[in-house]
C-alpha cells in the first residue's frame, strides 16, 4: 500500500535518530518526532501506517498518545518502547489496545519484524474497510458520523463529494454536534490524508503571540525572539489546517489570514520573504458568521472566501430518530473504554433520551452513556415523564403512540432488525408488528447489521 509510514516518537534524540535510520535501512518510510503532540497531526482515521512510541516522555506520554489516537481510530497499531521497570505498564496497555511492546535495549531487527506485522495488520484493516464500502455496507464515514436520519445521510453524501477536492470549507454547528469530527473526515477523505492535520483553536490563542503562533517568526522579530520558529501554518505544509471557532479571531489577524488564503503564501514575523503554502483550510463556527459580520466582529470578505462550501451539522434536536442508535453505539464504546460488560437499555430509557433536549448534542449524549455504563444513573430519567408539567397539555393518545413507537424501535435496535424475537418479546403477532411499523414509519432495513444490508 503506497504511503505507508511509521511515526516514531521518542524524546531521546540519539536513540530516536538511530532507530529511525535502522528502520529506513530495513525498507520502511519513517517520520520521527521528539514529542507526542507532533505525531497527532499526522495520524487519523485513514492513516496508512503505524506508531512506535516511547512510554516515558515529558508532556504527552506514550500511553496518552495511544489513547488519543484510538479515539480517532481504534485500529491504528501502536507499538510501545518500554524501560525495564515499565513492562507491567506495557502489559496493561496491551489489554487496553496497544499492538505490541518492546523493551530497551532492543535489537532493531526485532522491532522491524514487529513493525512489519503491524503494517500488514493496518493494511488489512484499511482494505477491509474499502471492500465493505464497495459492498454497500457501513463505511468509515458512517461509523464516525452515525445516524440514519435524512440530515445525516445528506451530510455524509456531501462529505464524500467534497472530501477528495481541495476546496476550503466552513462548518457550522452547535456545540458538541460533531464539527471537529467532520473536519477530520474531510482531511482523511482527501489526497492530503497522509500529510499533517493541524487543529488551531482560535479562541485559545494568546492575544500577544497569535501572529507568531500562526505565521512563525525570525530571530529578533520581537523582544524575546531568540531563535527562529515555524508557525502552525508552516507545520501543516501539504496537509489541512482546521481553524476552530474562527469567529473568535481578532479583526487585525483576520485581514492577514484573508491574504494567506487568497495568495497561499505566508510571511514570518521579522521577514520580508513569502513562503509558498500548500494547505487546505477548514473553519468551524458555533453560529452562522453572517451575524458576526453584521455586528462588525468578522470580515465580510473573509466570510465570502471561506464559505465557498458550507456544511451545516444538524443538532440532535433535529434528528431525534438517531438518538437511540447513537446512544447504544456510545454505550458500546464506553463499555470498552471502562472495561465493563455491555448492558441492555430498557425501552423507556431510550424513549426518554429521544424526548430530551440535548444542548451539548453528541458530546453531552456521550457523557450520559459514560454515566450509564458506570452505574451512576441518569438523573433526568426519573422526571422525564412529567418535565415540570410541560407535557400535560399533550393528548393522551399522542403520548401513548410516542411511547409505543419508542418501545418498538428499541426492540428493533436490541434485536438488530430481526422481527421474530421482536414480536415474540412484545407479545404481538407478526401482522400486528408490521402494521405498527408501517404506522410509525419504522423501516426494518434501518436496524439490520451492515452485513445483512448488503445481501
Coordinates of C-alpha atoms in Angstrom, one line a residue:
X1 CA 0.0 0.0 0.0
X2 CA 1.6 3.3 -1.1
X3 CA 2.0 5.9 1.5
X4 CA 2.6 3.6 4.4
X5 CA 4.5 5.3 7.2
X6 CA 6.0 4.6 10.6
X7 CA 5.6 7.5 13.1
X8 CA 8.4 7.2 15.6
X9 CA 8.1 9.2 18.8
X10 CA 10.9 9.4 21.4
X11 CA 12.3 12.4 23.3
X12 CA 15.8 10.8 23.4
X13 CA 17.4 12.3 20.2
X14 CA 20.2 9.9 19.8
X15 CA 18.1 6.7 20.2
X16 CA 15.3 8.2 18.0
X17 CA 17.7 9.0 15.2
X18 CA 19.5 5.7 15.3
X19 CA 16.2 3.7 15.4
X20 CA 14.8 5.8 12.5
X21 CA 17.9 5.1 10.4
X22 CA 17.8 1.4 11.1
X23 CA 14.1 1.2 10.2
X24 CA 14.7 3.1 7.0
X25 CA 17.6 0.7 6.1
X26 CA 15.1 -2.1 6.6
X27 CA 12.9 -0.5 3.9
X28 CA 10.4 1.5 5.9
X29 CA 9.4 5.1 5.5
X30 CA 9.8 6.8 8.9
X31 CA 8.9 10.2 10.2
X32 CA 10.4 10.8 13.7
X33 CA 9.2 13.2 16.4
X34 CA 10.7 14.4 19.6
X35 CA 7.2 14.9 21.2
X36 CA 3.9 13.0 21.1
X37 CA 2.0 16.2 20.3
X38 CA 3.6 16.5 16.9
X39 CA 2.6 13.0 15.9
X40 CA -1.1 13.7 16.5
X41 CA -1.1 16.0 13.5
X42 CA -0.3 13.0 11.2
X43 CA -2.3 10.1 12.4
X44 CA -6.1 10.0 11.9
X45 CA -8.9 7.6 10.9
X46 CA -7.5 6.9 7.4
X47 CA -3.8 7.0 8.4
X48 CA -1.9 4.4 6.3
X49 CA 0.7 3.4 8.9
X50 CA 1.6 2.6 12.5
X51 CA 3.0 4.4 15.5
X52 CA 6.0 3.4 17.6
X53 CA 6.4 5.5 20.8
X54 CA 8.4 5.5 24.0
X55 CA 6.2 5.3 27.1
X56 CA 8.0 7.7 29.3
X57 CA 8.2 11.2 27.8
X58 CA 7.7 14.7 29.3
X59 CA 4.4 16.4 28.5
X60 CA 2.3 14.0 26.5
X61 CA 3.4 10.4 27.3
X62 CA 3.2 7.3 25.1
X63 CA 0.0 5.9 26.8
X64 CA -1.8 9.2 26.5
X65 CA -0.8 9.4 22.8
X66 CA -2.1 5.9 22.2
X67 CA -5.5 6.8 23.8
X68 CA -5.8 9.9 21.7
X69 CA -5.0 8.0 18.6
X70 CA -7.5 5.3 19.5
X71 CA -10.2 8.0 20.0
X72 CA -9.7 8.8 16.3
X73 CA -9.3 5.2 15.1
X74 CA -9.3 2.2 17.4
X75 CA -7.4 0.1 14.7
X76 CA -4.2 2.2 14.5
X77 CA -1.4 -0.1 15.7
X78 CA 0.7 1.4 18.5
X79 CA 3.9 -0.2 19.5
X80 CA 5.3 0.8 22.8
X81 CA 9.0 1.2 23.7
X82 CA 9.5 0.4 27.4
X83 CA 12.2 0.6 30.0
X84 CA 12.8 -2.4 32.3
X85 CA 10.5 -1.0 35.0
X86 CA 7.7 -0.3 32.6
X87 CA 6.9 -3.9 31.5
X88 CA 3.9 -4.2 33.8
X89 CA 2.6 -0.9 32.5
X90 CA 3.1 -2.2 28.9
X91 CA 1.2 -5.4 29.6
X92 CA -1.7 -3.4 30.9
X93 CA -1.5 -1.2 27.8
X94 CA -1.7 -4.3 25.7
X95 CA -5.0 -5.1 27.4
X96 CA -6.2 -1.6 26.6
X97 CA -5.4 -1.8 22.9
X98 CA -1.6 -1.5 22.3
X99 CA -0.5 -3.7 19.4
X100 CA 2.8 -4.8 21.0
X101 CA 5.7 -3.6 23.1
X102 CA 9.5 -3.9 23.0
X103 CA 11.8 -3.5 26.0
X104 CA 15.0 -1.4 25.9
X105 CA 17.7 -2.2 24.9
X106 CA 16.3 -3.9 21.9
X107 CA 17.6 -5.3 18.7
X108 CA 16.4 -3.2 15.7
X109 CA 15.7 -6.3 13.6
X110 CA 13.2 -7.4 16.2
X111 CA 11.5 -4.0 16.2
X112 CA 11.4 -4.2 12.3
X113 CA 9.7 -7.6 12.5
X114 CA 7.0 -6.3 14.9
X115 CA 6.6 -3.2 12.7
X116 CA 6.2 -5.3 9.5
X117 CA 3.4 -7.3 11.2
X118 CA 1.7 -4.2 12.4
X119 CA 1.8 -2.6 9.0
X120 CA 0.3 -5.8 7.5
X121 CA -2.5 -5.7 10.1
X122 CA -3.2 -2.0 9.3
X123 CA -3.2 -2.8 5.6
X124 CA -5.8 -5.5 6.0
X125 CA -7.9 -3.2 8.2
X126 CA -8.0 -0.4 5.6
X127 CA -8.5 -2.8 2.7
X128 CA -11.4 -4.4 4.5
X129 CA -13.0 -1.0 5.1
X130 CA -12.8 -0.3 1.3
X131 CA -14.3 -3.7 0.5
X132 CA -17.1 -3.1 3.0
X133 CA -17.9 0.3 1.4
X134 CA -17.8 -1.2 -2.1
X135 CA -20.3 -3.9 -1.0
X136 CA -22.7 -1.2 0.2
X137 CA -22.0 -1.8 3.9
X138 CA -21.3 0.8 6.5
X139 CA -18.1 2.6 5.6
X140 CA -15.7 4.7 7.7
X141 CA -17.8 7.8 7.4
X142 CA -20.9 6.1 8.7
X143 CA -19.0 4.8 11.7
X144 CA -17.7 8.3 12.5
X145 CA -20.9 10.3 11.8
X146 CA -23.5 7.8 12.9
X147 CA -27.1 8.3 12.1
X148 CA -29.8 7.2 9.7
X149 CA -31.8 10.4 9.6
X150 CA -32.1 12.2 6.3
X151 CA -30.0 15.0 7.6
X152 CA -27.0 12.7 8.4
X153 CA -27.4 10.7 5.2
X154 CA -27.2 14.0 3.2
X155 CA -24.2 15.2 5.3
X156 CA -22.3 12.1 4.6
X157 CA -23.1 12.3 0.9
X158 CA -21.8 15.9 0.7
X159 CA -18.6 14.8 2.6
X160 CA -17.9 12.0 0.1
X161 CA -18.3 14.6 -2.7
X162 CA -16.3 17.4 -1.2
X163 CA -13.7 15.4 0.7
X164 CA -11.5 14.5 -2.3
X165 CA -11.4 18.1 -3.5
X166 CA -9.1 20.9 -2.4
X167 CA -12.0 23.4 -1.7
X168 CA -11.9 25.3 1.6
X169 CA -14.9 24.6 3.7
X170 CA -16.8 26.3 6.5
X171 CA -18.5 24.0 9.0
X172 CA -21.4 25.4 11.1
X173 CA -23.0 23.6 14.0
X174 CA -23.9 23.7 17.7
X175 CA -21.5 22.9 20.5
X176 CA -20.8 19.1 20.5
X177 CA -22.6 18.4 17.3
X178 CA -19.5 16.9 15.5
X179 CA -17.8 19.8 13.7
X180 CA -14.3 18.6 14.5
X181 CA -15.2 15.0 13.6
X182 CA -16.5 16.3 10.2
X183 CA -13.4 18.4 9.7
X184 CA -11.1 15.4 10.3
X185 CA -13.2 13.3 7.9
X186 CA -12.7 15.9 5.2
X187 CA -9.0 15.6 5.7
X188 CA -9.0 11.8 5.7
X189 CA -11.1 11.7 2.5
X190 CA -8.7 13.9 0.7
X191 CA -5.4 13.3 -1.1
X192 CA -3.8 15.1 1.9
X193 CA -4.7 12.4 4.3
X194 CA -1.0 11.3 4.8
X195 CA 0.1 14.9 5.5
X196 CA -0.3 16.9 8.7
X197 CA -3.7 17.8 10.1
X198 CA -3.2 20.9 12.3
X199 CA -6.1 22.0 14.5
X200 CA -5.9 25.6 15.8
X201 CA -8.3 26.7 18.5
X202 CA -8.8 30.4 17.6
X203 CA -10.4 31.2 20.9
X204 CA -7.4 29.9 22.9
X205 CA -4.6 31.6 21.0
X206 CA -2.7 34.1 23.3
X207 CA -3.5 37.6 22.1
X208 CA 0.0 38.9 22.3
X209 CA 1.5 35.9 20.4
X210 CA -1.2 35.0 18.0
X211 CA 0.7 36.1 14.8
X212 CA 3.8 34.3 15.9
X213 CA 1.8 31.1 16.6
X214 CA 0.2 31.1 13.2
X215 CA 2.9 32.6 10.9
X216 CA 6.1 31.9 12.8
X217 CA 8.9 34.4 13.4
X218 CA 12.6 35.1 12.7
X219 CA 15.3 35.8 15.2
X220 CA 14.9 39.3 16.8
X221 CA 11.3 39.7 15.3
X222 CA 10.2 40.9 18.8
X223 CA 11.8 41.1 22.3
X224 CA 12.4 37.5 23.5
X225 CA 12.6 36.0 19.9
X226 CA 16.0 34.4 20.5
X227 CA 15.6 31.9 17.7
X228 CA 13.5 31.4 14.5
X229 CA 10.3 29.4 14.9
X230 CA 7.9 27.7 12.5
X231 CA 4.3 28.8 12.8
X232 CA 1.4 26.4 12.8
X233 CA 0.5 27.2 9.2
X234 CA 4.0 26.2 8.1
X235 CA 3.9 23.0 10.1
X236 CA 0.8 22.0 8.2
X237 CA 2.5 22.2 4.8
X238 CA 0.8 19.8 2.4
X239 CA -2.0 19.0 4.8
X240 CA -5.1 20.6 6.3
X241 CA -5.5 23.4 8.7
X242 CA -8.6 23.5 11.0
X243 CA -9.4 27.0 12.2
X244 CA -11.7 26.0 15.1
X245 CA -14.2 28.7 16.2
X246 CA -12.8 31.2 13.6
X247 CA -15.3 33.8 14.8
X248 CA -13.1 34.4 17.8
X249 CA -10.1 35.5 15.7
X250 CA -9.2 39.2 16.2
X251 CA -10.1 41.5 13.3
X252 CA -6.5 42.5 12.5
X253 CA -5.4 38.9 12.2
X254 CA -8.5 38.2 10.0
X255 CA -7.1 40.5 7.4
X256 CA -3.7 38.7 7.4
X257 CA -5.5 35.4 7.3
X258 CA -7.5 36.5 4.2
X259 CA -4.3 37.4 2.4
X260 CA -2.9 33.9 3.2
X261 CA -6.0 32.2 2.0
X262 CA -6.0 34.2 -1.2
X263 CA -2.3 34.1 -2.1
X264 CA -1.4 30.8 -0.4
X265 CA 1.8 32.3 0.9
X266 CA 2.9 33.2 4.5
X267 CA 5.5 35.7 5.8
X268 CA 7.1 35.1 9.1
X269 CA 7.3 38.0 11.6
X270 CA 10.5 39.8 11.0
X271 CA 10.9 38.7 7.4
X272 CA 10.0 40.1 4.0
X273 CA 10.2 36.8 2.2
X274 CA 7.0 35.0 1.4
X275 CA 6.9 31.2 1.7
X276 CA 4.5 29.2 -0.5
X277 CA 1.8 27.4 1.4
X278 CA 0.2 24.3 0.2
X279 CA -2.7 23.6 2.5
X280 CA -6.5 23.2 2.7
X281 CA -8.4 25.4 5.1
X282 CA -11.3 24.2 7.1
X283 CA -13.0 26.6 9.5
X284 CA -15.7 25.9 12.1
X285 CA -18.2 28.2 13.9
X286 CA -21.0 27.5 16.5
X287 CA -23.2 30.1 14.8
X288 CA -23.6 31.5 11.3
X289 CA -20.9 34.0 10.7
X290 CA -23.3 36.4 9.0
X291 CA -24.4 37.6 12.4
X292 CA -20.7 38.4 13.3
X293 CA -20.4 40.3 10.1
X294 CA -23.5 42.3 10.9
X295 CA -22.0 43.1 14.4
X296 CA -18.7 44.2 12.8
X297 CA -16.7 41.5 14.5
X298 CA -16.0 39.4 11.4
X299 CA -14.8 40.5 8.0
X300 CA -17.3 40.0 5.2
X301 CA -14.6 39.3 2.6
X302 CA -13.1 36.6 4.7
X303 CA -16.5 35.0 5.1
X304 CA -17.1 35.1 1.4
X305 CA -13.7 33.5 0.8
X306 CA -14.3 30.7 3.4
X307 CA -17.9 29.8 2.6
X308 CA -17.4 28.6 -0.9
X309 CA -18.9 25.4 0.6
X310 CA -20.7 25.5 3.9
X311 CA -21.6 22.3 5.8
X312 CA -24.3 22.6 8.4
X313 CA -24.2 19.9 11.2
X314 CA -27.7 19.1 12.4
X315 CA -28.1 19.2 16.2
X316 CA -29.6 16.2 18.0
X317 CA -32.9 18.1 18.4
X318 CA -33.3 17.9 14.6
X319 CA -32.5 14.2 14.3
X320 CA -34.2 12.6 17.3
X321 CA -34.7 9.3 15.5
X322 CA -30.9 8.9 15.6
X323 CA -30.6 9.2 19.4
X324 CA -31.4 5.6 20.4
X325 CA -29.0 4.1 17.9
X326 CA -26.3 6.7 18.7
X327 CA -26.7 6.1 22.5
X328 CA -26.3 2.4 22.0
X329 CA -23.1 2.9 20.0
X330 CA -21.7 5.3 22.6
X331 CA -22.6 2.8 25.3
X332 CA -20.6 0.1 23.5
X333 CA -17.6 2.5 23.2
X334 CA -17.9 3.4 26.9
X335 CA -18.1 -0.3 27.9
X336 CA -14.8 -1.0 26.0
X337 CA -13.2 2.2 27.4
X338 CA -14.0 1.4 31.1
X339 CA -13.7 -2.4 30.6
X340 CA -17.3 -3.0 31.6
X341 CA -19.7 -5.7 30.3
X342 CA -22.2 -4.5 27.7
X343 CA -25.6 -3.7 29.2
X344 CA -29.2 -3.7 28.0
X345 CA -31.1 -0.4 28.0
X346 CA -34.9 -0.5 28.8
X347 CA -37.1 0.9 26.1
X348 CA -38.4 3.6 28.4
X349 CA -34.9 4.9 28.9
X350 CA -34.3 5.2 25.1
X351 CA -37.7 6.9 24.8
X352 CA -36.8 9.4 27.5
X353 CA -33.4 10.0 25.8
X354 CA -35.1 10.7 22.5
X355 CA -37.5 13.2 24.1
X356 CA -34.8 15.1 26.0
X357 CA -33.3 18.3 24.7
X358 CA -29.6 17.9 24.3
X359 CA -27.9 21.4 24.2
X360 CA -24.5 19.7 24.3
X361 CA -25.5 17.4 21.5
X362 CA -23.4 14.2 20.9
X363 CA -20.8 15.3 23.4
X364 CA -23.5 15.5 26.1
X365 CA -25.0 12.2 25.0
X366 CA -21.6 10.6 25.2
X367 CA -21.3 11.8 28.8
X368 CA -24.7 10.3 29.5
X369 CA -23.5 6.9 28.1
X370 CA -20.4 7.1 30.3
X371 CA -22.6 7.7 33.4
X372 CA -24.9 4.8 32.4
X373 CA -22.2 2.2 31.9
X374 CA -20.6 3.3 35.2
X375 CA -24.0 2.8 37.0
X376 CA -24.1 6.4 38.0
X377 CA -27.6 6.8 36.7
X378 CA -29.3 9.4 34.5
X379 CA -31.0 12.0 36.8
X380 CA -33.3 13.3 34.2
X381 CA -34.9 9.8 33.5
X382 CA -37.0 9.9 36.7
X383 CA -38.5 13.3 35.8
X384 CA -38.6 12.8 32.0
X385 CA -42.2 11.9 32.0
X386 CA -43.6 15.0 33.7
X387 CA -41.0 17.5 32.6
X388 CA -42.3 20.1 35.0
X389 CA -45.8 19.7 33.6
X390 CA -44.8 20.7 30.1
X391 CA -46.4 17.6 28.6
X392 CA -49.7 17.9 30.5
X393 CA -51.3 19.7 27.5
X394 CA -50.5 16.9 25.1
X395 CA -53.2 14.4 24.3
X396 CA -53.0 11.0 26.0
X397 CA -53.3 9.2 22.6
X398 CA -50.2 11.1 21.3
X399 CA -48.2 10.2 24.4
X400 CA -49.2 6.6 24.2
X401 CA -48.3 6.5 20.5
X402 CA -44.9 8.1 21.2
X403 CA -44.3 5.5 23.9
X404 CA -45.4 2.6 21.7
X405 CA -43.2 3.8 18.8
X406 CA -40.2 4.1 21.2
X407 CA -40.7 0.6 22.6
X408 CA -40.9 -1.0 19.1
X409 CA -37.9 0.9 17.9
X410 CA -35.9 0.0 21.0
X411 CA -36.7 -3.7 20.4
X412 CA -35.7 -3.4 16.7
X413 CA -32.3 -2.0 17.8
X414 CA -31.9 -4.6 20.5
X415 CA -32.5 -7.5 18.1
X416 CA -30.7 -5.9 15.1
X417 CA -33.8 -5.8 12.9
X418 CA -34.7 -9.5 13.4
X419 CA -38.5 -9.4 13.5
X420 CA -39.4 -12.8 15.2
X421 CA -37.8 -12.0 18.6
X422 CA -39.3 -8.5 18.4
X423 CA -42.9 -9.6 18.0
X424 CA -42.4 -12.5 20.4
X425 CA -40.9 -10.3 23.1
X426 CA -43.6 -7.7 22.7
X427 CA -46.4 -10.2 22.6
X428 CA -47.6 -9.2 19.1
X429 CA -48.5 -11.2 16.1
X430 CA -46.2 -10.8 13.0
X431 CA -49.0 -9.0 11.2
X432 CA -49.6 -6.5 14.1
X433 CA -45.9 -5.7 14.2
X434 CA -45.8 -5.0 10.5
X435 CA -48.9 -2.7 10.8
X436 CA -47.4 -0.8 13.7
X437 CA -44.0 -0.4 12.0
X438 CA -45.8 1.0 8.9
X439 CA -47.9 3.3 11.1
X440 CA -44.8 4.8 12.8
X441 CA -42.6 4.8 9.7
X442 CA -40.1 2.2 11.1
X443 CA -38.3 0.6 8.3
X444 CA -36.7 -2.8 9.2
X445 CA -33.7 -2.1 6.9
X446 CA -32.6 0.7 9.1
X447 CA -31.9 -1.6 12.0
X448 CA -30.2 -4.5 10.2
X449 CA -26.5 -5.1 10.7
X450 CA -24.4 -3.8 7.8
X451 CA -23.7 -7.3 6.6
X452 CA -27.4 -8.0 6.2
X453 CA -28.0 -4.7 4.4
X454 CA -25.5 -5.8 1.7
X455 CA -27.3 -9.1 1.0

